[in-house]
PDB file of C-alpha atoms in Angstrom:
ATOM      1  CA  UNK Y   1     -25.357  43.271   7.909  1.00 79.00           C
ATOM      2  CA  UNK Y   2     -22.790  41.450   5.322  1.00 82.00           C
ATOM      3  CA  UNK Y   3     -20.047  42.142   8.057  1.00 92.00           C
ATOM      4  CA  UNK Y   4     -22.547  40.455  11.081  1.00 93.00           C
ATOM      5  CA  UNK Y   5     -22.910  37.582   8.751  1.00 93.00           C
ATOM      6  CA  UNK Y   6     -19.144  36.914   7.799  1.00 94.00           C
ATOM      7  CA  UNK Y   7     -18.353  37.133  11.547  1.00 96.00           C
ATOM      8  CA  UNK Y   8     -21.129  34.684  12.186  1.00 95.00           C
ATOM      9  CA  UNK Y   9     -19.931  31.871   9.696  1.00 95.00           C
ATOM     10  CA  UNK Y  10     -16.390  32.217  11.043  1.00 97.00           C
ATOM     11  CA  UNK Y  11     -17.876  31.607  14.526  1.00 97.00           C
ATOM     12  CA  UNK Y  12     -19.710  28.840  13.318  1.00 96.00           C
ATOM     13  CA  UNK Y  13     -17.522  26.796  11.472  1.00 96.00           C
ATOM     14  CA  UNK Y  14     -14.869  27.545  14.052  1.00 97.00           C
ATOM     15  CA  UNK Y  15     -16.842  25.612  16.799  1.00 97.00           C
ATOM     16  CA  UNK Y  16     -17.899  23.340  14.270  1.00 96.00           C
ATOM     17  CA  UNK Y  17     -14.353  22.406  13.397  1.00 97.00           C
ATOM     18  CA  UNK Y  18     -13.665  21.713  17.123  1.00 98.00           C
ATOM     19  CA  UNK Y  19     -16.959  19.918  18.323  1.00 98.00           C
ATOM     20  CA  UNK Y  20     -16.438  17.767  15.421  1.00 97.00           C
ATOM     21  CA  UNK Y  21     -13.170  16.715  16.222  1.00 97.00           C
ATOM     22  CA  UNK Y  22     -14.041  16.405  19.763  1.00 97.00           C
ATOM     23  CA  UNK Y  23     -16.743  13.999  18.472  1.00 97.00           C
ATOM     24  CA  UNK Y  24     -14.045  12.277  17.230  1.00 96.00           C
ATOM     25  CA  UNK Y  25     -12.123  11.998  19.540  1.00 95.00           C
ATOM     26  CA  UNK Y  26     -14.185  11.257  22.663  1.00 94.00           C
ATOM     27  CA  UNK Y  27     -15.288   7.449  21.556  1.00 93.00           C
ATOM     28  CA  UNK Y  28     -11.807   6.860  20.847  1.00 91.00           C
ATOM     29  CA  UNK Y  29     -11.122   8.271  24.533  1.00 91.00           C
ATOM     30  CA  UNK Y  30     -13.660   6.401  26.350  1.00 90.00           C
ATOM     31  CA  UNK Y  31     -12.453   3.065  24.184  1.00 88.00           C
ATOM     32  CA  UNK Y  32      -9.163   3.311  26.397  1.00 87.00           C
ATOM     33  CA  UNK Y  33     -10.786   3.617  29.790  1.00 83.00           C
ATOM     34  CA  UNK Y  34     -10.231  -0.627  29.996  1.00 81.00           C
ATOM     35  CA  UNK Y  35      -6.271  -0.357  29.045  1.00 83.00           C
ATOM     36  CA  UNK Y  36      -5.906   1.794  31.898  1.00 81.00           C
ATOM     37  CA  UNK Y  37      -3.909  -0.331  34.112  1.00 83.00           C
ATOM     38  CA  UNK Y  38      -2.298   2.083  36.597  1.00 85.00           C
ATOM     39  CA  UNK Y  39      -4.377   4.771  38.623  1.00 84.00           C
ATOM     40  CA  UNK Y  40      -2.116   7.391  37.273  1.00 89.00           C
ATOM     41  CA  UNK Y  41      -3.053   6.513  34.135  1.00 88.00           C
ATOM     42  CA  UNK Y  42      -6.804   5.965  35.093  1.00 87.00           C
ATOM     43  CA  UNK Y  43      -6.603   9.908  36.538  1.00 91.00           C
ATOM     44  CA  UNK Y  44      -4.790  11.121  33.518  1.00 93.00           C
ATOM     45  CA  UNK Y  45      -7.445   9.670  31.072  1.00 91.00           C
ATOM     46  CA  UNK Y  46     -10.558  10.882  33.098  1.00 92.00           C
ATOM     47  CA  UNK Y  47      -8.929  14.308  33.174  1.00 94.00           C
ATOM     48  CA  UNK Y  48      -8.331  14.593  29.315  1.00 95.00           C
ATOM     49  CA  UNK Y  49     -11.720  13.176  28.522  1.00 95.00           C
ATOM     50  CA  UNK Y  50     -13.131  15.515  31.198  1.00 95.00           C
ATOM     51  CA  UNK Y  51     -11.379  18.370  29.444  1.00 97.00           C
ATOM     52  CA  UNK Y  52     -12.078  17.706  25.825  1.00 97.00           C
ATOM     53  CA  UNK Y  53     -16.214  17.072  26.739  1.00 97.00           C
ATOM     54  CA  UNK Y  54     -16.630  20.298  29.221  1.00 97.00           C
ATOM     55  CA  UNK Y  55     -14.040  22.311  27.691  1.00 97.00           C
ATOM     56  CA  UNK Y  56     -14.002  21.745  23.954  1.00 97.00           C
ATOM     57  CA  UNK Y  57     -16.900  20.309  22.783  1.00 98.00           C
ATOM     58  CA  UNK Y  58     -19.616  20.951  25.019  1.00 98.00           C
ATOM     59  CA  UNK Y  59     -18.718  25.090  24.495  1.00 98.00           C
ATOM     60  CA  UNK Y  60     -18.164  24.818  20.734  1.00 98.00           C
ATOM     61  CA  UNK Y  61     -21.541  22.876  20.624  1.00 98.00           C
ATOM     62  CA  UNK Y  62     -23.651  25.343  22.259  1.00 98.00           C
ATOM     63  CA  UNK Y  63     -21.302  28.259  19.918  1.00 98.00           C
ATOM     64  CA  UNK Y  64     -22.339  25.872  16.450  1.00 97.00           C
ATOM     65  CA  UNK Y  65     -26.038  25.858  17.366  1.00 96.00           C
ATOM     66  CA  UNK Y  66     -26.345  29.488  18.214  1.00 96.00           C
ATOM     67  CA  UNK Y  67     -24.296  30.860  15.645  1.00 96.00           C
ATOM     68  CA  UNK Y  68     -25.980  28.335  13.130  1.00 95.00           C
ATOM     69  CA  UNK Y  69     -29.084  29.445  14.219  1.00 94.00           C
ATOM     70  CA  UNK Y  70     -28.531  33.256  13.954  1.00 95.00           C
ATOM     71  CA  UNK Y  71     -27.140  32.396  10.764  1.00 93.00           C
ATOM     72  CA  UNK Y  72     -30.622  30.682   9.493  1.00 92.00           C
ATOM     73  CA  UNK Y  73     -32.414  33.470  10.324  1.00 92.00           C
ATOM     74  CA  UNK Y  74     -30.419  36.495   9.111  1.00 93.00           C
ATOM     75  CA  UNK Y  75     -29.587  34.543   5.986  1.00 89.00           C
ATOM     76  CA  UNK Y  76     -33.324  32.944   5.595  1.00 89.00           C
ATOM     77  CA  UNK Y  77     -32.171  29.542   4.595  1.00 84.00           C
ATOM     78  CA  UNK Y  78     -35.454  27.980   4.941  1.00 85.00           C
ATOM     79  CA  UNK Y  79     -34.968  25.450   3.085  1.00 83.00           C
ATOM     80  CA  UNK Y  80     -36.183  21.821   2.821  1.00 87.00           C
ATOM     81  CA  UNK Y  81     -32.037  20.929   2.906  1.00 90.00           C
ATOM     82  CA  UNK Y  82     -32.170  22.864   5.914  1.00 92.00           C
ATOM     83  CA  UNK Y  83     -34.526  20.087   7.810  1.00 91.00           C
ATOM     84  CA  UNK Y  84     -32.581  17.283   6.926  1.00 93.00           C
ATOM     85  CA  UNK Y  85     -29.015  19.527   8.256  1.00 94.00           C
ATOM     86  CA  UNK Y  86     -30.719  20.227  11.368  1.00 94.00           C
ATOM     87  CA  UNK Y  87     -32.033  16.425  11.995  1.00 95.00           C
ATOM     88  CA  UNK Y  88     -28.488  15.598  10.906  1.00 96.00           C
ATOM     89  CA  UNK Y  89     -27.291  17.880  13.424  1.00 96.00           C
ATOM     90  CA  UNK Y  90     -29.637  16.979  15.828  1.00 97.00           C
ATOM     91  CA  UNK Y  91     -28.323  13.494  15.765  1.00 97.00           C
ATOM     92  CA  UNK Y  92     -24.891  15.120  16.613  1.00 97.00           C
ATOM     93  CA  UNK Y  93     -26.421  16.677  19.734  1.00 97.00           C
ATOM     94  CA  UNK Y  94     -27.679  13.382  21.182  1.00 97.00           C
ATOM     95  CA  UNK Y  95     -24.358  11.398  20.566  1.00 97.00           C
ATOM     96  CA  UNK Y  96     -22.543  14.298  21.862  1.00 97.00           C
ATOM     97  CA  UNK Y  97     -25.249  13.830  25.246  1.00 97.00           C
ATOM     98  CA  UNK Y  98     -24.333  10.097  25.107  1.00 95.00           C
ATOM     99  CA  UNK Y  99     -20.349  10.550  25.353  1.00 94.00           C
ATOM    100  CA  UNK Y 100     -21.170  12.629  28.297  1.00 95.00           C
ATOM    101  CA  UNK Y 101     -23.302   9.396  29.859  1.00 93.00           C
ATOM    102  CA  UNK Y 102     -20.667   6.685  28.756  1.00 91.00           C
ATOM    103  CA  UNK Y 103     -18.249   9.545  30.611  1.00 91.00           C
ATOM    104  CA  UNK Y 104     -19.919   9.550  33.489  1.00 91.00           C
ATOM    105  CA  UNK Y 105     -20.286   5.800  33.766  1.00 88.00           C
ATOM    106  CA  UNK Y 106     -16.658   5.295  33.036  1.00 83.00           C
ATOM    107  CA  UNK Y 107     -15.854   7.838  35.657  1.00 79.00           C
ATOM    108  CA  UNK Y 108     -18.415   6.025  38.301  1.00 77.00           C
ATOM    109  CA  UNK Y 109     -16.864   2.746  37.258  1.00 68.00           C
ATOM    110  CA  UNK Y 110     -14.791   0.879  39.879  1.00 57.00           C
ATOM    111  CA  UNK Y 111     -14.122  -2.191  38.109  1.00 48.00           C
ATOM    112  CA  UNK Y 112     -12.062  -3.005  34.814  1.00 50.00           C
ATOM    113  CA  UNK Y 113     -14.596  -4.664  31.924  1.00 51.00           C
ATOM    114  CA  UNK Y 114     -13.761  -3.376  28.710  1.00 53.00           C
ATOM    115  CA  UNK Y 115     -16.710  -2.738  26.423  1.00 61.00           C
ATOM    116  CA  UNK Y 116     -15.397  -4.151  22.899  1.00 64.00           C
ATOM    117  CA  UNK Y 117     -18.514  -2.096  21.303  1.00 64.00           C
ATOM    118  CA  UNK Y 118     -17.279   1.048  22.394  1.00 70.00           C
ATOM    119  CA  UNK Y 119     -14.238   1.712  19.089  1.00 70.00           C
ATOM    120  CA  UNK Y 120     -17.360   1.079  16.898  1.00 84.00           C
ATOM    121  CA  UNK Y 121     -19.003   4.709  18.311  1.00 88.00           C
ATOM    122  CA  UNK Y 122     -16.561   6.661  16.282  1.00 90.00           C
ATOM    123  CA  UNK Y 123     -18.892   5.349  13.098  1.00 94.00           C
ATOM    124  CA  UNK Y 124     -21.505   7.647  14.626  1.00 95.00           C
ATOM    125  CA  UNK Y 125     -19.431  11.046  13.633  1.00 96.00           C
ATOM    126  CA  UNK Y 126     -17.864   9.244  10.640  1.00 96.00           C
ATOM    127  CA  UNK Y 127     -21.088   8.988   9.343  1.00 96.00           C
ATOM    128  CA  UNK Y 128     -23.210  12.303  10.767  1.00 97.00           C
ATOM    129  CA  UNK Y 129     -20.424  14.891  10.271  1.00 96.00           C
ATOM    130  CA  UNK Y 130     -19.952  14.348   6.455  1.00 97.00           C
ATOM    131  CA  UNK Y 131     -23.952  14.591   5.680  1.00 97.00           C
ATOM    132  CA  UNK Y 132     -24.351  17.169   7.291  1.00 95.00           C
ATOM    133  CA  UNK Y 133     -21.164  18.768   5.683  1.00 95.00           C
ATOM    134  CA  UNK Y 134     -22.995  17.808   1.483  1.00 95.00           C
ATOM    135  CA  UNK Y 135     -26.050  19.118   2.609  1.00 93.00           C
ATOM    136  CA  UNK Y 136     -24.979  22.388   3.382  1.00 91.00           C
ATOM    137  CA  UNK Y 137     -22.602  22.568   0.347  1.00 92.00           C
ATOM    138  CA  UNK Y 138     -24.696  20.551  -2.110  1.00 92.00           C
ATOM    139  CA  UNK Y 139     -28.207  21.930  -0.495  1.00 89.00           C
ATOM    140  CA  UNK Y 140     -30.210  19.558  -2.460  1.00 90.00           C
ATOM    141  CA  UNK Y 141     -34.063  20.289  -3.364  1.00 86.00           C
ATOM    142  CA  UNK Y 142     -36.302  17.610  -1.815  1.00 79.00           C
ATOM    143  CA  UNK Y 143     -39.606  17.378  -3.160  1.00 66.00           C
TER     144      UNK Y 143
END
């Protein structure tokens, strides 16, 4: 059992490590959709933020959640710092749902508006990301 669980953690915080940065990186993608001038370079950015959703983080999100879930459960972290990790974490699941929207959109977009608000997304995994990281290593008791 000690061997399923070691395996399980390096799963986990292997596709944590890359749908975090992937988190990171898409807002800062999607903020350069409106400096695309050229169609090459239109084609080139829609391909890389293509890859990096459906390739890297969409695959190491559903890996986090099910190895973070086997983990739970083998390991019984019940928890009340457990909760808060998983609303945490849940909060990561919807932004990563809205990068895939704002994708979309930018991909369905014909004309050239930049949206100045969209730089200021990266805040949302600046802020999520390192909770949810001290919770799990400080696992504070809530009353």
């Amino acid at each position: 059992m000690g061997d399923l669980v070691a395996w399980l953690k390096f799963a986990h915080l292997s596709a944590l490590l890359a749908w975090c940065a992937a988190l990171f990186a898409l807002p800062v993608l999607l903020a350069l959709y409106p400096q695309a001038h050229s169609g090459v370079d239109r084609r080139q950015l829609r391909a890389g933020t293509r890859f990096t959703y459906i390739a890297i983080a969409s695959p190491a999100a559903v890996l986090a959640v099910i190895s973070g879930t086997s983990l739970v459960h083998l390991t019984q972290s019940y928890g009340g710092w457990m909760l808060a990790k998983l609303t945490l974490v849940t909060g990561m699941v919807f932004f990563h749902a809205v990068c895939g929207k704002l994708m979309v959109r930018q991909h369905d977009k014909r004309q050239r508006g930049g949206r100045r608000w969209q730089p200021w997304l990266a805040l949302v995994p600046a802020l999520l990301v390192p909770a949810v990281l001290w919770l799990v290593l400080a696992q504070p008791r809530f009353a």
